Amino acid sequence: MNMILEKEHFSEKVVKLVVEAPAIAMSRRPGHFVIVRCGDHGERIPLTIADADTARGTITLVVQAIGESTRKICALNPGDCLTDVVGPLGQATHIEKVGTVVCCGGGVGVAPLLPIIKAMKAAGNRVVTVLAARTKELIILEKQVAEHSDEVIIMTDDGSYGNQGLVTNGVEDVINREKVDLVVTIGPAVMMKFVSLLTKKYDVPTMCSLNTIMVDGTGMCGACRVTVDGKTRFVCIDGPEFDAHKVDFDEMMMRLRSYN
C-alpha cells in the first residue's frame, strides 16, 4: 500500500495527492504514468505523474472525480492508503533543445504537462505555456507552470480569467508572432485534435499525450489501442505520447465513448 501524505483541492472535483512511492519517484521521467487502485475491488485507474520528489520518496498525482473509482480516490485523506500504485509505465518524453516550445494544456491535462515544461526549459528551450479551461476556477498549477516557463498565456471559455477564447486561439497567436519549433499538447481528446489540425496548417511539429481507456497498462488487453499513421499502437506501451499529426483522433474519441 502507498500512503497519502498531502492533499489539495484544486476545485470541487479535482484533487492533488502527494503519495509515498520511493521506487517510482527514483525512476520516473517526464511522460511516465502509473496505474492506481483504491480498494481490493477498485478499478485500475491510469494517472500521469505530475511531479516527484526523490528526497521524500513521493510522487504527485492529480485526480479528477468522474466515476465511482475516481471519486473514492479523491475522497482519501492524508494517512489513508492507495491499495496499489504500479509504475512507472509508458515511454518517457523525448527531451532535447529545439528552440521555442509551446506547451498547451487543458483542464487536468496541465498536470502531466508540468514535468514536460520543466524538462524542456532545463534543456535550454524557450517555453511558452498556454493554459486553458472553461472558467478561472478550473485553471490549475499556474504558479508551478510559471516558474518554468518564459511566458504563460491563460485562455478561458467565458473570459473570467486571462483571455477569452479556446486554447487554439492562444497557440495560434504565438505561432503568428514568432517561430515555434515544437508544440506539446495534453488535455481532452477534442482539444488535442483541434490543436493538431491548427499546427498541421502551419507545419509545426506537434506531440500529444493520449488519454485512452486503459486496463492492464502492459499491452496485453488491447483496450488502449489507437491508430497512428495507419497502424495500430497501444498507448500504454508505445505511448502515451505520439506525433499528433498522425493520430486518428476521430476513432480515438469514438472509443472513449464506449462507457457513456
CSV table of C-alpha atoms in Angstrom, one decimal:
chain,number,residue,atom,x,y,z
A,1,MET,CA,0.0,0.0,0.0
A,2,ASN,CA,1.1,3.6,-0.7
A,3,MET,CA,0.3,6.3,1.9
A,4,ILE,CA,-1.1,9.7,1.0
A,5,LEU,CA,1.0,12.4,2.7
A,6,GLU,CA,-0.7,15.5,1.3
A,7,LYS,CA,-3.9,16.5,-0.3
A,8,GLU,CA,-5.0,19.7,-2.0
A,9,HIS,CA,-8.3,20.6,-3.7
A,10,PHE,CA,-7.8,22.4,-7.0
A,11,SER,CA,-11.6,22.6,-7.5
A,12,GLU,CA,-14.7,20.7,-6.4
A,13,LYS,CA,-13.8,17.6,-8.4
A,14,VAL,CA,-10.0,17.9,-9.0
A,15,VAL,CA,-7.6,16.9,-6.2
A,16,LYS,CA,-3.8,16.8,-5.9
A,17,LEU,CA,-2.4,13.9,-3.9
A,18,VAL,CA,1.2,13.5,-2.8
A,19,VAL,CA,1.8,9.8,-2.4
A,20,GLU,CA,4.6,7.7,-0.9
A,21,ALA,CA,6.3,5.7,-3.7
A,22,PRO,CA,10.1,5.9,-3.4
A,23,ALA,CA,11.0,3.4,-6.1
A,24,ILE,CA,8.7,5.1,-8.6
A,25,ALA,CA,10.0,8.6,-7.6
A,26,MET,CA,13.6,7.5,-8.3
A,27,SER,CA,13.0,6.0,-11.8
A,28,ARG,CA,10.2,8.2,-13.2
A,29,ARG,CA,10.8,10.6,-16.1
A,30,PRO,CA,8.5,13.2,-17.8
A,31,GLY,CA,5.7,11.4,-19.6
A,32,HIS,CA,5.6,8.4,-17.4
A,33,PHE,CA,2.3,7.3,-15.7
A,34,VAL,CA,1.1,4.9,-13.0
A,35,ILE,CA,-1.9,2.7,-12.6
A,36,VAL,CA,-3.5,3.0,-9.1
A,37,ARG,CA,-6.2,1.1,-7.4
A,38,CYS,CA,-8.3,2.1,-4.4
A,39,GLY,CA,-9.8,-0.9,-2.5
A,40,ASP,CA,-9.4,-4.6,-3.3
A,41,HIS,CA,-12.2,-4.4,-5.9
A,42,GLY,CA,-11.3,-1.0,-7.3
A,43,GLU,CA,-10.9,-0.3,-10.9
A,44,ARG,CA,-7.4,0.3,-12.3
A,45,ILE,CA,-7.0,4.0,-13.0
A,46,PRO,CA,-4.1,5.4,-15.1
A,47,LEU,CA,-2.7,8.7,-13.9
A,48,THR,CA,0.2,10.6,-15.3
A,49,ILE,CA,2.9,11.5,-12.7
A,50,ALA,CA,2.7,15.3,-12.3
A,51,ASP,CA,5.8,15.6,-10.2
A,52,ALA,CA,8.2,13.6,-8.0
A,53,ASP,CA,10.5,14.2,-5.0
A,54,THR,CA,13.3,11.7,-4.8
A,55,ALA,CA,14.4,13.0,-1.4
A,56,ARG,CA,11.0,12.4,0.2
A,57,GLY,CA,10.3,9.4,-2.0
A,58,THR,CA,7.0,10.8,-3.2
A,59,ILE,CA,5.1,11.3,-6.5
A,60,THR,CA,2.3,13.8,-7.2
A,61,LEU,CA,-0.9,12.8,-8.8
A,62,VAL,CA,-3.8,14.9,-10.0
A,63,VAL,CA,-7.2,13.1,-10.0
A,64,GLN,CA,-10.5,14.3,-11.4
A,65,ALA,CA,-13.6,12.7,-9.9
A,66,ILE,CA,-15.5,11.3,-12.8
A,67,GLY,CA,-16.8,7.8,-11.9
A,68,GLU,CA,-17.1,5.8,-8.7
A,69,SER,CA,-13.4,4.8,-8.5
A,70,THR,CA,-12.0,8.3,-9.1
A,71,ARG,CA,-14.5,9.6,-6.5
A,72,LYS,CA,-13.2,7.1,-4.0
A,73,ILE,CA,-9.6,8.2,-4.7
A,74,CYS,CA,-10.5,11.9,-4.4
A,75,ALA,CA,-12.2,11.2,-1.0
A,76,LEU,CA,-9.0,9.8,0.5
A,77,ASN,CA,-7.1,12.0,3.0
A,78,PRO,CA,-3.5,12.2,4.4
A,79,GLY,CA,-2.8,9.0,6.3
A,80,ASP,CA,-5.1,6.9,4.0
A,81,CYS,CA,-3.5,4.5,1.5
A,82,LEU,CA,-3.9,3.6,-2.1
A,83,THR,CA,-4.2,-0.2,-2.4
A,84,ASP,CA,-1.8,-0.3,-5.4
A,85,VAL,CA,0.4,2.1,-7.3
A,86,VAL,CA,2.2,0.4,-10.3
A,87,GLY,CA,4.7,2.2,-12.4
A,88,PRO,CA,6.4,4.0,-13.9
A,89,LEU,CA,4.7,2.9,-17.1
A,90,GLY,CA,4.8,4.0,-20.7
A,91,GLN,CA,7.5,5.7,-22.7
A,92,ALA,CA,9.2,8.8,-21.4
A,93,THR,CA,9.0,12.1,-23.2
A,94,HIS,CA,11.9,12.8,-25.7
A,95,ILE,CA,13.5,15.9,-24.4
A,96,GLU,CA,16.0,18.0,-26.4
A,97,LYS,CA,16.8,21.6,-27.2
A,98,VAL,CA,14.8,22.5,-30.3
A,99,GLY,CA,14.3,26.3,-29.8
A,100,THR,CA,10.8,27.6,-28.9
A,101,VAL,CA,8.4,25.1,-27.5
A,102,VAL,CA,4.7,25.9,-27.0
A,103,CYS,CA,3.2,23.7,-24.3
A,104,CYS,CA,-0.6,23.8,-24.2
A,105,GLY,CA,-2.7,22.1,-21.6
A,106,GLY,CA,-6.5,21.9,-21.0
A,107,GLY,CA,-8.1,21.2,-17.6
A,108,VAL,CA,-6.3,18.4,-15.7
A,109,GLY,CA,-4.1,17.9,-18.7
A,110,VAL,CA,-1.9,20.6,-17.2
A,111,ALA,CA,-0.7,18.1,-14.5
A,112,PRO,CA,1.1,15.7,-16.9
A,113,LEU,CA,2.3,18.8,-18.9
A,114,LEU,CA,4.1,20.3,-15.9
A,115,PRO,CA,7.1,17.8,-15.8
A,116,ILE,CA,7.5,18.2,-19.6
A,117,ILE,CA,7.5,22.0,-19.2
A,118,LYS,CA,10.2,21.7,-16.6
A,119,ALA,CA,12.3,19.3,-18.7
A,120,MET,CA,12.0,21.4,-21.9
A,121,LYS,CA,13.1,24.5,-20.0
A,122,ALA,CA,16.0,22.7,-18.3
A,123,ALA,CA,17.2,21.5,-21.8
A,124,GLY,CA,17.6,25.2,-22.8
A,125,ASN,CA,14.4,25.8,-24.8
A,126,ARG,CA,12.3,28.9,-24.7
A,127,VAL,CA,9.0,27.7,-23.3
A,128,VAL,CA,5.6,29.4,-23.8
A,129,THR,CA,2.8,27.7,-22.0
A,130,VAL,CA,-0.9,28.1,-22.8
A,131,LEU,CA,-3.3,27.0,-20.1
A,132,ALA,CA,-6.9,26.7,-21.0
A,133,ALA,CA,-10.1,25.9,-19.1
A,134,ARG,CA,-13.8,26.7,-19.1
A,135,THR,CA,-13.6,29.2,-16.2
A,136,LYS,CA,-10.9,30.7,-13.9
A,137,GLU,CA,-11.7,28.2,-11.2
A,138,LEU,CA,-10.6,25.3,-13.4
A,139,ILE,CA,-7.1,26.7,-14.2
A,140,ILE,CA,-4.7,24.5,-12.2
A,141,LEU,CA,-0.9,24.6,-11.4
A,142,GLU,CA,-0.5,28.1,-12.8
A,143,LYS,CA,2.2,29.2,-10.3
A,144,GLN,CA,4.2,26.0,-10.8
A,145,VAL,CA,4.0,26.3,-14.6
A,146,ALA,CA,5.0,30.0,-14.4
A,147,GLU,CA,8.2,29.0,-12.5
A,148,HIS,CA,9.5,27.0,-15.5
A,149,SER,CA,8.0,29.0,-18.4
A,150,ASP,CA,9.3,32.1,-20.2
A,151,GLU,CA,5.6,33.1,-20.7
A,152,VAL,CA,2.2,31.9,-19.6
A,153,ILE,CA,-0.9,32.6,-21.6
A,154,ILE,CA,-4.3,31.9,-19.9
A,155,MET,CA,-7.4,31.2,-22.0
A,156,THR,CA,-10.9,30.7,-20.6
A,157,ASP,CA,-14.0,30.0,-22.5
A,158,ASP,CA,-16.0,32.6,-20.5
A,159,GLY,CA,-13.3,35.2,-20.3
A,160,SER,CA,-13.3,35.1,-16.5
A,161,TYR,CA,-9.5,35.0,-16.4
A,162,GLY,CA,-6.8,35.8,-18.9
A,163,ASN,CA,-8.0,36.0,-22.5
A,164,GLN,CA,-11.4,34.8,-23.7
A,165,GLY,CA,-11.2,32.0,-26.2
A,166,LEU,CA,-10.0,28.5,-26.8
A,167,VAL,CA,-6.5,27.0,-26.4
A,168,THR,CA,-6.1,27.1,-30.2
A,169,ASN,CA,-6.5,30.9,-30.1
A,170,GLY,CA,-3.6,31.2,-27.7
A,171,VAL,CA,-1.4,28.8,-29.7
A,172,GLU,CA,-2.2,30.5,-33.0
A,173,ASP,CA,-1.3,33.9,-31.6
A,174,VAL,CA,2.2,32.6,-30.6
A,175,ILE,CA,2.7,31.0,-34.0
A,176,ASN,CA,1.8,34.2,-35.8
A,177,ARG,CA,4.2,36.3,-33.8
A,178,GLU,CA,7.3,34.1,-33.6
A,179,LYS,CA,8.9,30.9,-34.9
A,180,VAL,CA,7.7,27.9,-33.0
A,181,ASP,CA,9.8,24.7,-33.3
A,182,LEU,CA,7.5,22.3,-31.4
A,183,VAL,CA,4.1,22.2,-29.8
A,184,VAL,CA,3.2,19.8,-26.9
A,185,THR,CA,-0.5,19.4,-26.2
A,186,ILE,CA,-2.2,17.5,-23.4
A,187,GLY,CA,-5.9,17.6,-22.5
A,188,PRO,CA,-9.3,16.4,-23.7
A,189,ALA,CA,-9.1,14.5,-26.9
A,190,VAL,CA,-11.2,17.0,-28.8
A,191,MET,CA,-8.8,19.8,-27.7
A,192,MET,CA,-5.7,17.9,-28.9
A,193,LYS,CA,-7.5,17.2,-32.2
A,194,PHE,CA,-8.0,20.8,-32.9
A,195,VAL,CA,-4.6,21.8,-31.7
A,196,SER,CA,-3.2,19.2,-34.1
A,197,LEU,CA,-5.3,20.5,-37.0
A,198,LEU,CA,-4.1,24.0,-36.3
A,199,THR,CA,-0.4,23.2,-36.1
A,200,LYS,CA,-0.6,21.0,-39.2
A,201,LYS,CA,-1.8,24.0,-41.1
A,202,TYR,CA,1.3,25.9,-40.0
A,203,ASP,CA,3.6,22.8,-40.4
A,204,VAL,CA,4.7,22.9,-36.8
A,205,PRO,CA,5.8,19.5,-35.3
A,206,THR,CA,3.3,18.5,-32.5
A,207,MET,CA,3.4,15.9,-29.8
A,208,CYS,CA,0.3,14.8,-27.9
A,209,SER,CA,-0.2,12.6,-24.8
A,210,LEU,CA,-3.2,10.4,-25.3
A,211,ASN,CA,-5.8,9.5,-22.6
A,212,THR,CA,-7.4,6.4,-23.9
A,213,ILE,CA,-9.4,3.8,-21.9
A,214,MET,CA,-6.8,1.6,-20.2
A,215,VAL,CA,-7.0,-1.6,-18.2
A,216,ASP,CA,-3.7,-3.5,-17.6
A,217,GLY,CA,-1.1,-1.0,-18.7
A,218,THR,CA,1.2,-3.7,-20.2
A,219,GLY,CA,-0.2,-4.0,-23.7
A,220,MET,CA,-2.0,-7.3,-23.0
A,221,CYS,CA,-5.6,-6.3,-23.0
A,222,GLY,CA,-5.7,-4.0,-26.1
A,223,ALA,CA,-8.2,-1.6,-24.6
A,224,CYS,CA,-6.0,1.4,-25.2
A,225,ARG,CA,-5.3,0.8,-28.9
A,226,VAL,CA,-5.3,3.7,-31.3
A,227,THR,CA,-4.4,4.2,-34.9
A,228,VAL,CA,-1.3,6.2,-35.6
A,229,ASP,CA,-0.1,6.7,-39.1
A,230,GLY,CA,-2.4,4.0,-40.2
A,231,LYS,CA,-1.0,1.4,-37.8
A,232,THR,CA,-2.4,0.1,-34.5
A,233,ARG,CA,-0.5,1.3,-31.5
A,234,PHE,CA,-1.0,0.7,-27.8
A,235,VAL,CA,-1.0,3.9,-25.7
A,236,CYS,CA,0.2,2.0,-22.5
A,237,ILE,CA,3.4,0.7,-24.0
A,238,ASP,CA,4.0,2.6,-27.3
A,239,GLY,CA,2.9,5.9,-25.8
A,240,PRO,CA,1.3,7.8,-24.2
A,241,GLU,CA,2.9,10.4,-26.5
A,242,PHE,CA,2.7,10.3,-30.3
A,243,ASP,CA,3.1,12.6,-33.3
A,244,ALA,CA,-0.3,14.4,-33.1
A,245,HIS,CA,-0.4,14.8,-36.9
A,246,LYS,CA,-0.5,11.0,-37.3
A,247,VAL,CA,-3.2,10.2,-34.7
A,248,ASP,CA,-6.7,9.2,-35.8
A,249,PHE,CA,-8.5,11.4,-33.2
A,250,ASP,CA,-12.0,10.6,-34.5
A,251,GLU,CA,-11.5,6.9,-34.0
A,252,MET,CA,-10.0,7.5,-30.5
A,253,MET,CA,-12.9,9.7,-29.4
A,254,MET,CA,-15.4,7.1,-30.6
A,255,ARG,CA,-13.7,4.5,-28.5
A,256,LEU,CA,-13.6,6.9,-25.5
A,257,ARG,CA,-17.4,7.0,-25.6
A,258,SER,CA,-17.6,3.2,-25.1
A,259,TYR,CA,-18.9,3.6,-21.5
A,260,ASN,CA,-21.0,6.7,-21.9
